[in-house]
Amino acid sequence: QVVERKLARAIENVLKEIVDGEDKRKPYTDDELVELMNKKGYQIARRTIAKYRQLLDIPVARLRREV
């Protein structure tokens, strides 16, 4: 359980880091976030990205878009 929590925390941190660094005019979709997480060594599904995004209060891409 401790290992699972550490992994979850690491996923949250990486996801937040990616979203914080994205181009706000063209934010990443959940599918693009999956690809980026896979490149960083985290093999997770789109629904898992959506779950962590919601836990971190990160809105969907269209709501993160800034003009």
Short mmCIF file of C-alpha atoms in Angstrom, two decimals:
data_model
loop_
_atom_site.label_atom_id
_atom_site.label_comp_id
_atom_site.label_asym_id
_atom_site.label_seq_id
_atom_site.Cartn_x
_atom_site.Cartn_y
_atom_site.Cartn_z
CA GLN A 1 0.00 0.00 0.00
CA VAL A 2 2.87 2.37 0.74
CA VAL A 3 4.40 1.62 -2.68
CA GLU A 4 1.05 2.23 -4.38
CA ARG A 5 0.69 5.60 -2.65
CA LYS A 6 4.23 6.61 -3.64
CA LEU A 7 3.50 5.65 -7.25
CA ALA A 8 0.22 7.58 -7.18
CA ARG A 9 2.02 10.62 -5.78
CA ALA A 10 4.69 10.36 -8.49
CA ILE A 11 2.03 10.13 -11.22
CA GLU A 12 0.24 13.16 -9.76
CA ASN A 13 3.47 15.17 -9.70
CA VAL A 14 4.45 14.28 -13.27
CA LEU A 15 0.95 14.96 -14.59
CA LYS A 16 0.82 18.34 -12.84
CA GLU A 17 4.29 19.20 -14.17
CA ILE A 18 3.22 18.37 -17.75
CA VAL A 19 -0.01 20.37 -17.53
CA ASP A 20 1.74 23.34 -15.89
CA GLY A 21 4.25 23.43 -18.75
CA GLU A 22 1.82 23.00 -21.64
CA ASP A 23 0.99 25.64 -24.23
CA LYS A 24 -2.24 27.12 -22.84
CA ARG A 25 -3.36 28.02 -26.36
CA LYS A 26 -3.29 24.31 -27.25
CA PRO A 27 -3.54 22.24 -24.06
CA TYR A 28 -2.97 18.50 -24.15
CA THR A 29 -5.93 16.14 -24.46
CA ASP A 30 -6.12 13.11 -22.17
CA ASP A 31 -4.85 10.94 -25.05
CA GLU A 32 -1.85 13.24 -25.54
CA LEU A 33 -1.20 13.17 -21.80
CA VAL A 34 -1.18 9.35 -21.94
CA GLU A 35 1.49 9.46 -24.67
CA LEU A 36 3.60 11.93 -22.69
CA MET A 37 3.28 9.87 -19.49
CA ASN A 38 4.23 6.71 -21.43
CA LYS A 39 7.37 8.48 -22.70
CA LYS A 40 8.25 9.27 -19.07
CA GLY A 41 7.89 5.59 -18.15
CA TYR A 42 4.35 5.56 -16.72
CA GLN A 43 2.21 3.05 -18.62
CA ILE A 44 -1.29 4.23 -17.71
CA ALA A 45 -4.65 4.33 -19.47
CA ARG A 46 -6.60 7.40 -20.55
CA ARG A 47 -9.24 6.75 -17.88
CA THR A 48 -6.47 6.78 -15.27
CA ILE A 49 -5.26 10.15 -16.58
CA ALA A 50 -8.84 11.42 -16.30
CA LYS A 51 -9.05 10.13 -12.72
CA TYR A 52 -5.83 11.84 -11.64
CA ARG A 53 -6.77 15.01 -13.53
CA GLN A 54 -10.02 15.16 -11.57
CA LEU A 55 -8.25 14.44 -8.27
CA LEU A 56 -5.90 17.35 -8.96
CA ASP A 57 -8.77 19.65 -10.02
CA ILE A 58 -7.32 19.98 -13.53
CA PRO A 59 -10.11 20.69 -16.04
CA VAL A 60 -10.38 19.03 -19.47
CA ALA A 61 -8.28 20.48 -22.29
CA ARG A 62 -11.02 22.66 -23.79
CA LEU A 63 -11.55 24.34 -20.41
CA ARG A 64 -7.80 24.88 -19.89
CA ARG A 65 -7.45 26.65 -23.24
CA GLU A 66 -6.54 30.33 -23.07
CA VAL A 67 -6.73 32.63 -26.05
#
